[in-house]
mmCIF file of C-alpha atoms and ligand atoms in Angstrom:
data_model
loop_
_atom_site.group_PDB
_atom_site.id
_atom_site.type_symbol
_atom_site.label_atom_id
_atom_site.label_comp_id
_atom_site.label_asym_id
_atom_site.label_seq_id
_atom_site.Cartn_x
_atom_site.Cartn_y
_atom_site.Cartn_z
ATOM 1 C CA MET A 29 9.066 -47.224 -47.367
ATOM 2 C CA ARG A 30 11.526 -44.251 -47.369
ATOM 3 C CA LYS A 31 9.796 -41.449 -49.250
ATOM 4 C CA LEU A 32 6.984 -41.453 -46.180
ATOM 5 C CA THR A 33 9.752 -41.542 -43.054
ATOM 6 C CA ALA A 34 11.077 -37.740 -44.640
ATOM 7 C CA GLY A 35 8.098 -36.881 -44.825
ATOM 8 C CA LEU A 36 7.604 -37.514 -40.854
ATOM 9 C CA PHE A 37 10.921 -36.948 -40.248
ATOM 10 C CA ALA A 38 10.346 -33.336 -41.854
ATOM 11 C CA ALA A 39 6.369 -32.866 -40.382
ATOM 12 C CA ALA A 40 8.586 -33.323 -36.692
ATOM 13 C CA ALA A 41 10.823 -30.753 -37.766
ATOM 14 C CA MET A 42 8.364 -28.053 -38.464
ATOM 15 C CA MET A 43 6.105 -29.105 -34.869
ATOM 16 C CA THR A 44 10.021 -28.597 -33.186
ATOM 17 C CA ALA A 45 9.966 -25.331 -35.244
ATOM 18 C CA THR A 46 6.778 -24.086 -34.045
ATOM 19 C CA VAL A 47 7.757 -24.661 -30.227
ATOM 20 C CA ALA A 48 10.786 -22.878 -30.447
ATOM 21 C CA THR A 49 8.927 -20.606 -32.402
ATOM 22 C CA ALA A 50 6.333 -19.459 -30.015
ATOM 23 C CA ALA A 51 7.029 -17.393 -27.164
ATOM 24 C CA ASP A 52 6.235 -17.943 -23.672
ATOM 25 C CA PRO A 53 4.162 -15.439 -22.248
ATOM 26 C CA ILE A 54 6.279 -12.321 -20.052
ATOM 27 C CA VAL A 55 4.671 -13.320 -16.175
ATOM 28 C CA ILE A 56 4.071 -10.490 -13.529
ATOM 29 C CA LYS A 57 4.548 -11.942 -10.771
ATOM 30 C CA PHE A 58 2.528 -10.010 -8.337
ATOM 31 C CA SER A 59 2.963 -9.834 -4.726
ATOM 32 C CA HIS A 60 1.107 -7.686 -1.817
ATOM 33 C CA VAL A 61 0.772 -8.122 2.341
ATOM 34 C CA VAL A 62 -3.396 -7.517 2.214
ATOM 35 C CA ALA A 63 -6.981 -9.229 1.724
ATOM 36 C CA GLU A 64 -8.948 -9.425 -1.431
ATOM 37 C CA ASN A 65 -11.574 -7.857 -0.083
ATOM 38 C CA THR A 66 -9.820 -4.848 -0.183
ATOM 39 C CA PRO A 67 -8.788 -2.074 -2.167
ATOM 40 C CA LYS A 68 -5.110 -2.708 -3.538
ATOM 41 C CA GLY A 69 -6.791 -6.556 -3.498
ATOM 42 C CA GLN A 70 -9.208 -5.394 -5.917
ATOM 43 C CA MET A 71 -6.553 -3.648 -7.860
ATOM 44 C CA ALA A 72 -4.577 -5.854 -8.490
ATOM 45 C CA ASN A 73 -7.587 -7.905 -9.326
ATOM 46 C CA LYS A 74 -8.745 -5.849 -12.022
ATOM 47 C CA PHE A 75 -4.956 -5.985 -12.955
ATOM 48 C CA ARG A 76 -4.756 -9.653 -13.775
ATOM 49 C CA ASP A 77 -7.818 -9.906 -16.022
ATOM 50 C CA LEU A 78 -7.962 -6.405 -17.777
ATOM 51 C CA VAL A 79 -4.317 -8.153 -19.075
ATOM 52 C CA ALA A 80 -5.254 -11.488 -19.418
ATOM 53 C CA GLU A 81 -8.449 -9.854 -21.567
ATOM 54 C CA ARG A 82 -6.430 -8.251 -23.547
ATOM 55 C CA LEU A 83 -2.819 -9.477 -24.584
ATOM 56 C CA GLY A 84 -3.566 -12.641 -23.674
ATOM 57 C CA ASP A 85 -0.963 -15.105 -23.407
ATOM 58 C CA LYS A 86 1.724 -12.272 -24.633
ATOM 59 C CA VAL A 87 1.861 -11.610 -21.110
ATOM 60 C CA LYS A 88 -0.023 -13.316 -18.018
ATOM 61 C CA VAL A 89 -0.071 -10.963 -14.371
ATOM 62 C CA GLU A 90 -0.051 -13.297 -11.097
ATOM 63 C CA VAL A 91 -1.459 -12.242 -7.816
ATOM 64 C CA TYR A 92 -0.232 -13.653 -4.651
ATOM 65 C CA PRO A 93 -2.161 -11.479 -2.136
ATOM 66 C CA SER A 94 -2.230 -11.612 2.181
ATOM 67 C CA SER A 95 1.752 -11.538 2.135
ATOM 68 C CA GLN A 96 1.509 -15.655 0.976
ATOM 69 C CA LEU A 97 4.852 -14.430 -0.800
ATOM 70 C CA TYR A 98 5.873 -11.802 0.728
ATOM 71 C CA GLY A 99 6.062 -10.152 3.288
ATOM 72 C CA ASP A 100 6.283 -6.306 3.098
ATOM 73 C CA ASN A 101 10.120 -5.900 4.369
ATOM 74 C CA LYS A 102 10.686 -8.501 1.607
ATOM 75 C CA VAL A 103 9.216 -7.456 -0.954
ATOM 76 C CA LEU A 104 11.168 -4.856 -2.615
ATOM 77 C CA GLU A 105 14.977 -6.602 -2.487
ATOM 78 C CA ALA A 106 12.929 -9.493 -4.313
ATOM 79 C CA MET A 107 12.353 -7.115 -6.747
ATOM 80 C CA LEU A 108 15.594 -6.357 -7.221
ATOM 81 C CA LEU A 109 16.440 -10.470 -7.646
ATOM 82 C CA GLY A 110 13.373 -10.221 -10.003
ATOM 83 C CA ASP A 111 10.918 -12.868 -8.022
ATOM 84 C CA VAL A 112 8.151 -10.649 -7.937
ATOM 85 C CA GLN A 113 7.983 -7.661 -11.041
ATOM 86 C CA LEU A 114 4.497 -5.934 -9.865
ATOM 87 C CA ALA A 115 3.729 -4.727 -5.592
ATOM 88 C CA ALA A 116 2.321 -1.505 -4.195
ATOM 89 C CA PRO A 117 3.831 -1.249 -0.082
ATOM 90 C CA SER A 118 2.351 1.634 1.795
ATOM 91 C CA LEU A 119 4.226 4.807 1.442
ATOM 92 C CA SER A 120 5.614 4.169 4.540
ATOM 93 C CA LYS A 121 7.575 1.479 3.210
ATOM 94 C CA PHE A 122 9.905 2.392 1.308
ATOM 95 C CA LYS A 123 12.342 3.765 4.138
ATOM 96 C CA LYS A 124 15.284 1.761 2.348
ATOM 97 C CA PHE A 125 15.046 3.673 -0.896
ATOM 98 C CA THR A 126 14.137 7.476 -0.464
ATOM 99 C CA LYS A 127 13.736 9.270 2.258
ATOM 100 C CA LYS A 128 11.735 11.882 0.579
ATOM 101 C CA LEU A 129 8.974 9.513 0.576
ATOM 102 C CA GLN A 130 8.493 10.327 4.285
ATOM 103 C CA LEU A 131 6.150 13.539 3.332
ATOM 104 C CA PHE A 132 3.184 11.036 3.135
ATOM 105 C CA ASP A 133 3.271 9.793 6.966
ATOM 106 C CA LEU A 134 4.196 13.185 7.781
ATOM 107 C CA PRO A 135 0.845 13.483 10.583
ATOM 108 C CA PHE A 136 -2.340 15.752 9.762
ATOM 109 C CA LEU A 137 -0.921 16.577 6.326
ATOM 110 C CA PHE A 138 -4.030 15.944 4.478
ATOM 111 C CA LYS A 139 -6.808 16.907 5.166
ATOM 112 C CA ASP A 140 -8.270 15.019 3.555
ATOM 113 C CA MET A 141 -8.452 12.698 0.103
ATOM 114 C CA ALA A 142 -9.071 14.521 -2.167
ATOM 115 C CA ALA A 143 -6.129 17.030 -0.530
ATOM 116 C CA ALA A 144 -3.780 13.673 -1.375
ATOM 117 C CA GLU A 145 -5.173 13.160 -4.870
ATOM 118 C CA LYS A 146 -4.397 16.649 -5.814
ATOM 119 C CA PHE A 147 -0.605 16.430 -4.434
ATOM 120 C CA GLN A 148 0.042 12.339 -5.715
ATOM 121 C CA GLN A 149 -1.178 13.880 -9.561
ATOM 122 C CA GLY A 150 0.148 17.490 -9.449
ATOM 123 C CA PRO A 151 3.510 18.234 -10.374
ATOM 124 C CA ALA A 152 5.605 17.194 -7.275
ATOM 125 C CA GLY A 153 3.643 14.118 -6.938
ATOM 126 C CA GLN A 154 4.490 13.196 -10.198
ATOM 127 C CA LYS A 155 8.339 13.641 -9.860
ATOM 128 C CA LEU A 156 7.849 11.924 -7.021
ATOM 129 C CA LEU A 157 7.387 8.998 -9.553
ATOM 130 C CA GLY A 158 10.804 9.071 -10.087
ATOM 131 C CA SER A 159 12.793 9.467 -6.646
ATOM 132 C CA MET A 160 13.962 5.403 -6.485
ATOM 133 C CA LYS A 161 14.758 5.424 -9.737
ATOM 134 C CA LYS A 162 18.876 5.375 -9.344
ATOM 135 C CA LYS A 163 18.169 2.305 -6.509
ATOM 136 C CA GLY A 164 16.379 0.558 -9.585
ATOM 137 C CA ILE A 165 13.132 0.896 -8.954
ATOM 138 C CA ILE A 166 10.266 2.606 -10.658
ATOM 139 C CA GLY A 167 7.188 4.212 -9.381
ATOM 140 C CA LEU A 168 3.728 3.444 -11.943
ATOM 141 C CA GLY A 169 0.846 5.229 -9.739
ATOM 142 C CA TYR A 170 -0.101 6.028 -6.650
ATOM 143 C CA LEU A 171 -3.444 4.184 -5.021
ATOM 144 C CA HIS A 172 -5.770 4.658 -2.159
ATOM 145 C CA ASN A 173 -6.089 3.129 -0.090
ATOM 146 C CA GLY A 174 -7.509 5.971 3.010
ATOM 147 C CA MET A 175 -7.116 8.225 5.740
ATOM 148 C CA LYS A 176 -5.942 6.400 8.927
ATOM 149 C CA GLN A 177 -7.140 5.650 12.565
ATOM 150 C CA ILE A 178 -6.158 4.539 15.870
ATOM 151 C CA SER A 179 -7.237 1.499 16.915
ATOM 152 C CA ALA A 180 -7.070 0.413 21.106
ATOM 153 C CA SER A 181 -8.188 -1.327 24.072
ATOM 154 C CA LYS A 182 -8.661 1.405 26.029
ATOM 155 C CA PRO A 183 -10.179 4.147 24.586
ATOM 156 C CA LEU A 184 -8.221 7.223 23.542
ATOM 157 C CA ARG A 185 -9.657 10.326 23.231
ATOM 158 C CA THR A 186 -6.827 12.782 23.790
ATOM 159 C CA PRO A 187 -3.331 11.994 24.114
ATOM 160 C CA ALA A 188 -2.708 11.877 27.479
ATOM 161 C CA ASP A 189 -4.902 8.162 27.249
ATOM 162 C CA ALA A 190 -2.444 7.022 24.355
ATOM 163 C CA SER A 191 -0.190 7.093 26.620
ATOM 164 C CA GLY A 192 2.260 4.028 27.275
ATOM 165 C CA LEU A 193 0.838 2.060 25.031
ATOM 166 C CA LYS A 194 2.562 -0.152 22.588
ATOM 167 C CA PHE A 195 1.600 0.713 18.834
ATOM 168 C CA ARG A 196 2.515 -1.559 15.704
ATOM 169 C CA ILE A 197 3.347 0.896 13.432
ATOM 170 C CA MET A 198 4.729 0.083 9.811
ATOM 171 C CA SER A 199 8.604 0.661 9.227
ATOM 172 C CA SER A 200 8.401 4.323 9.779
ATOM 173 C CA ASP A 201 10.789 6.571 11.997
ATOM 174 C CA VAL A 202 8.013 9.114 11.034
ATOM 175 C CA LEU A 203 5.323 7.068 12.993
ATOM 176 C CA SER A 204 7.564 6.479 15.323
ATOM 177 C CA ALA A 205 8.259 9.097 15.928
ATOM 178 C CA GLN A 206 4.463 10.843 15.597
ATOM 179 C CA PHE A 207 3.489 7.945 18.822
ATOM 180 C CA GLU A 208 6.677 8.949 20.340
ATOM 181 C CA ALA A 209 5.333 12.366 20.210
ATOM 182 C CA VAL A 210 1.882 11.655 22.935
ATOM 183 C CA ASN A 211 4.533 9.124 25.055
ATOM 184 C CA ALA A 212 3.203 5.996 23.584
ATOM 185 C CA VAL A 213 5.753 2.998 22.781
ATOM 186 C CA PRO A 214 5.643 3.021 18.236
ATOM 187 C CA LEU A 215 7.097 -1.014 17.173
ATOM 188 C CA LYS A 216 7.655 -1.505 13.767
ATOM 189 C CA LYS A 217 6.255 -5.640 12.748
ATOM 190 C CA PRO A 218 4.838 -6.847 9.737
ATOM 191 C CA PHE A 219 1.260 -6.191 8.676
ATOM 192 C CA SER A 220 1.065 -9.674 8.847
ATOM 193 C CA GLU A 221 1.980 -9.794 12.167
ATOM 194 C CA VAL A 222 -0.523 -7.594 14.023
ATOM 195 C CA PHE A 223 -3.647 -9.455 14.139
ATOM 196 C CA THR A 224 -2.019 -11.517 17.145
ATOM 197 C CA LEU A 225 -0.087 -9.199 18.648
ATOM 198 C CA LEU A 226 -3.353 -7.604 19.654
ATOM 199 C CA GLN A 227 -5.054 -10.677 20.235
ATOM 200 C CA THR A 228 -2.747 -11.514 22.203
ATOM 201 C CA LYS A 229 -2.070 -8.794 23.786
ATOM 202 C CA ALA A 230 1.420 -8.334 23.041
ATOM 203 C CA ILE A 231 0.358 -5.153 21.547
ATOM 204 C CA ASP A 232 -2.447 -2.145 23.714
ATOM 205 C CA GLY A 233 -3.012 -0.762 19.330
ATOM 206 C CA GLN A 234 -1.988 -0.255 15.894
ATOM 207 C CA GLU A 235 -3.038 2.166 13.732
ATOM 208 C CA ASN A 236 -4.460 1.254 10.234
ATOM 209 C CA THR A 237 -7.708 2.142 7.236
ATOM 210 C CA TRP A 238 -10.723 1.246 8.093
ATOM 211 C CA SER A 239 -10.514 -0.467 5.159
ATOM 212 C CA ASN A 240 -7.221 -2.627 6.490
ATOM 213 C CA ILE A 241 -8.959 -2.617 10.223
ATOM 214 C CA PHE A 242 -12.174 -4.624 8.713
ATOM 215 C CA SER A 243 -10.595 -7.351 6.625
ATOM 216 C CA LYS A 244 -8.008 -7.862 8.937
ATOM 217 C CA LYS A 245 -10.343 -8.531 12.050
ATOM 218 C CA PHE A 246 -8.661 -5.991 13.533
ATOM 219 C CA PHE A 247 -11.792 -5.561 15.028
ATOM 220 C CA GLU A 248 -12.516 -8.146 16.559
ATOM 221 C CA VAL A 249 -9.529 -7.581 18.673
ATOM 222 C CA GLN A 250 -10.239 -4.530 19.617
ATOM 223 C CA GLU A 251 -12.695 -2.892 21.729
ATOM 224 C CA TYR A 252 -11.987 0.907 20.145
ATOM 225 C CA ILE A 253 -11.518 2.673 17.228
ATOM 226 C CA THR A 254 -11.346 6.631 17.653
ATOM 227 C CA ALA A 255 -12.171 7.862 14.295
ATOM 228 C CA SER A 256 -9.042 10.017 14.028
ATOM 229 C CA ASP A 257 -8.617 10.894 10.086
ATOM 230 C CA HIS A 258 -4.929 11.567 11.468
ATOM 231 C CA GLY A 259 -2.837 10.365 8.149
ATOM 232 C CA LEU A 260 -2.835 8.614 5.059
ATOM 233 C CA LEU A 261 -2.545 5.796 3.962
ATOM 234 C CA ASP A 262 -1.829 4.911 0.551
ATOM 235 C CA TYR A 263 0.508 3.068 -2.319
ATOM 236 C CA LEU A 264 3.474 3.064 -4.486
ATOM 237 C CA VAL A 265 2.742 0.646 -7.673
ATOM 238 C CA VAL A 266 6.132 0.298 -8.097
ATOM 239 C CA SER A 267 8.363 -2.558 -10.385
ATOM 240 C CA SER A 268 11.215 -2.717 -11.698
ATOM 241 C CA THR A 269 13.601 -0.958 -14.049
ATOM 242 C CA GLU A 270 15.377 -3.445 -14.922
ATOM 243 C CA PHE A 271 11.820 -5.313 -15.925
ATOM 244 C CA TRP A 272 9.576 -2.013 -16.732
ATOM 245 C CA ASP A 273 12.499 -1.297 -19.374
ATOM 246 C CA GLY A 274 12.814 -4.222 -20.789
ATOM 247 C CA MET A 275 9.533 -5.165 -21.271
ATOM 248 C CA PRO A 276 8.907 -5.450 -25.350
ATOM 249 C CA ALA A 277 8.103 -1.287 -26.384
ATOM 250 C CA ASP A 278 4.636 -2.990 -28.222
ATOM 251 C CA ILE A 279 3.807 -4.332 -25.034
ATOM 252 C CA ARG A 280 5.303 -1.654 -22.282
ATOM 253 C CA PRO A 281 2.373 1.377 -23.060
ATOM 254 C CA GLN A 282 -0.409 -1.774 -23.174
ATOM 255 C CA VAL A 283 -0.082 -3.010 -19.515
ATOM 256 C CA LYS A 284 0.533 0.545 -18.533
ATOM 257 C CA LYS A 285 -2.825 1.174 -19.684
ATOM 258 C CA ALA A 286 -3.953 -1.774 -18.090
ATOM 259 C CA LEU A 287 -2.858 -0.651 -14.627
ATOM 260 C CA ASP A 288 -3.333 2.884 -14.046
ATOM 261 C CA GLU A 289 -7.517 1.559 -15.831
ATOM 262 C CA ALA A 290 -6.716 -1.004 -12.219
ATOM 263 C CA ILE A 291 -5.913 1.615 -9.694
ATOM 264 C CA ALA A 292 -9.217 4.101 -11.053
ATOM 265 C CA HIS A 293 -10.749 1.028 -10.238
ATOM 266 C CA GLY A 294 -8.895 0.539 -6.479
ATOM 267 C CA ASN A 295 -9.747 3.916 -5.823
ATOM 268 C CA LYS A 296 -12.947 4.078 -6.335
ATOM 269 C CA ILE A 297 -13.379 0.744 -4.224
ATOM 270 C CA ALA A 298 -10.778 2.515 -1.385
ATOM 271 C CA ALA A 299 -14.017 5.361 -1.511
ATOM 272 C CA GLU A 300 -17.144 3.359 -0.865
ATOM 273 C CA LYS A 301 -14.925 0.780 1.969
ATOM 274 C CA ALA A 302 -13.611 4.210 3.952
ATOM 275 C CA THR A 303 -17.619 4.817 4.738
ATOM 276 C CA GLY A 304 -18.541 1.303 3.933
ATOM 277 C CA ASP A 305 -16.101 -1.096 6.064
ATOM 278 C CA ARG A 306 -16.590 1.839 8.887
ATOM 279 C CA THR A 307 -20.075 1.132 8.546
ATOM 280 C CA ALA A 308 -19.746 -2.869 9.252
ATOM 281 C CA ILE A 309 -17.022 -2.745 12.226
ATOM 282 C CA GLU A 310 -19.700 -0.242 13.936
ATOM 283 C CA ALA A 311 -22.486 -2.946 12.801
ATOM 284 C CA SER A 312 -20.811 -5.705 14.310
ATOM 285 C CA GLY A 313 -20.584 -4.261 18.055
ATOM 286 C CA ARG A 314 -17.156 -5.701 18.609
ATOM 287 C CA SER A 315 -15.755 -2.183 18.783
ATOM 288 C CA LYS A 316 -16.751 1.434 19.784
ATOM 289 C CA VAL A 317 -16.159 3.928 17.452
ATOM 290 C CA LEU A 318 -15.063 7.163 18.791
ATOM 291 C CA ASP A 319 -15.657 10.381 17.407
ATOM 292 C CA LEU A 320 -13.730 12.641 18.024
ATOM 293 C CA THR A 321 -14.766 17.050 19.505
ATOM 294 C CA ALA A 322 -13.371 19.798 17.375
ATOM 295 C CA ALA A 323 -11.058 20.091 20.501
ATOM 296 C CA GLU A 324 -10.023 16.960 21.279
ATOM 297 C CA ARG A 325 -8.837 16.554 17.884
ATOM 298 C CA MET A 326 -7.519 20.051 18.518
ATOM 299 C CA GLN A 327 -5.122 18.076 20.880
ATOM 300 C CA TRP A 328 -3.791 14.924 18.933
ATOM 301 C CA VAL A 329 -2.799 17.917 16.166
ATOM 302 C CA GLU A 330 -0.845 20.200 18.620
ATOM 303 C CA ALA A 331 0.807 17.015 20.099
ATOM 304 C CA MET A 332 1.795 15.449 16.353
ATOM 305 C CA LYS A 333 2.372 17.785 14.201
ATOM 306 C CA PRO A 334 5.622 19.178 15.588
ATOM 307 C CA VAL A 335 7.180 15.488 14.100
ATOM 308 C CA TRP A 336 7.063 17.258 11.106
ATOM 309 C CA ALA A 337 10.154 20.097 11.787
ATOM 310 C CA LYS A 338 12.061 16.930 11.863
ATOM 311 C CA PHE A 339 11.633 15.038 9.212
ATOM 312 C CA GLU A 340 11.535 18.773 7.065
ATOM 313 C CA GLY A 341 15.285 18.231 5.788
ATOM 314 C CA ALA A 342 15.290 14.964 4.692
ATOM 315 C CA VAL A 343 11.635 15.416 2.640
ATOM 316 C CA GLY A 344 12.370 18.958 1.355
ATOM 317 C CA THR A 345 10.686 22.519 2.385
ATOM 318 C CA ASP A 346 9.656 22.647 -0.844
ATOM 319 C CA LEU A 347 7.898 19.375 -0.721
ATOM 320 C CA LEU A 348 6.021 19.501 2.083
ATOM 321 C CA ASN A 349 5.066 22.864 1.048
ATOM 322 C CA ALA A 350 3.127 21.590 -2.186
ATOM 323 C CA ALA A 351 1.754 19.392 -0.211
ATOM 324 C CA ILE A 352 0.284 21.618 2.079
ATOM 325 C CA ALA A 353 -1.146 23.659 -0.453
ATOM 326 C CA ALA A 354 -2.306 21.125 -2.013
ATOM 327 C CA ASN A 355 -5.709 21.328 0.781
ATOM 328 C CA ASN A 356 -6.708 25.165 -0.686
HETATM 329 C C1 SIN B 418 -1.260 -2.567 3.148
HETATM 330 O O1 SIN B 418 -1.922 -2.571 3.681
HETATM 331 O O2 SIN B 418 -0.846 -3.209 3.025
HETATM 332 C C2 SIN B 418 -0.170 -3.083 4.568
HETATM 333 C C3 SIN B 418 -0.293 -1.714 5.666
HETATM 334 C C4 SIN B 418 0.170 -1.836 7.080
HETATM 335 O O3 SIN B 418 0.673 -2.738 7.362
HETATM 336 O O4 SIN B 418 -0.114 -1.655 7.482
#
């Protein structure tokens, strides 16, 4: 009997030891503000699935879409506190951490997505990934959404049409200056509030990509969308340097590889949605899409481009020139 009891104790001790040494998976909470049927939503889900497939129970990715966990204005603080490990805010939302990324908000900077991609993957774009390291944030890669369009409750063909109208913008001083340049009133508001602000007519319009206008149903509460392609809405996928550098050295490259593949997947979806979601909006008949003539578009360029001079000092002339050169 005594022998049996001793055996049971030994077995129990071994089990306890097994439980204690089995490491819990590293949890990566990925918080974002858009719907799942968007480039960022699809990229985040792909990343979660690739990690689950390859790293099994070593790493677990939890995705929180549609501002469920944090809105844009809180997610980076939450990341620095260790409550979120991955996020991909729009490049317009890093003002508190670096002025360099303001570059991407300059109106009419990139002629198309190929130019934006060329700049981002070139030496100047890659250097920018490390521009917030001193503040504890590391850029892991760029993710596309696309070119922005302007929606409004009235047809906007020339800058004069926008005069006096209230537009929701992301939290960017460049975007503020851009709308002030056409005598409009910019209002910095979180993405999660845009639909209600438009629906209740608290604002007259907003600027966004076809994908965001479609997935968040802005087209159902805006009579007109001007196909302006006047600016870029892309993302920077970021983590805290503390979390990223603290990951085990054998795991980090595998997580990065999954992330790179997920970004490539998201970029492919972004390209598809830029045309597909525009077509879907037009087919809905809820919003009229206005294409500009070359002369009308030139008026927007002439009105908005002077904004560059205001931000060139903060952004840096070399960086601005590298971005302009990517158009060639
Ligand atoms: C996003 O695409 O993440 C949101 C963009 C916005 O705030 O307009």
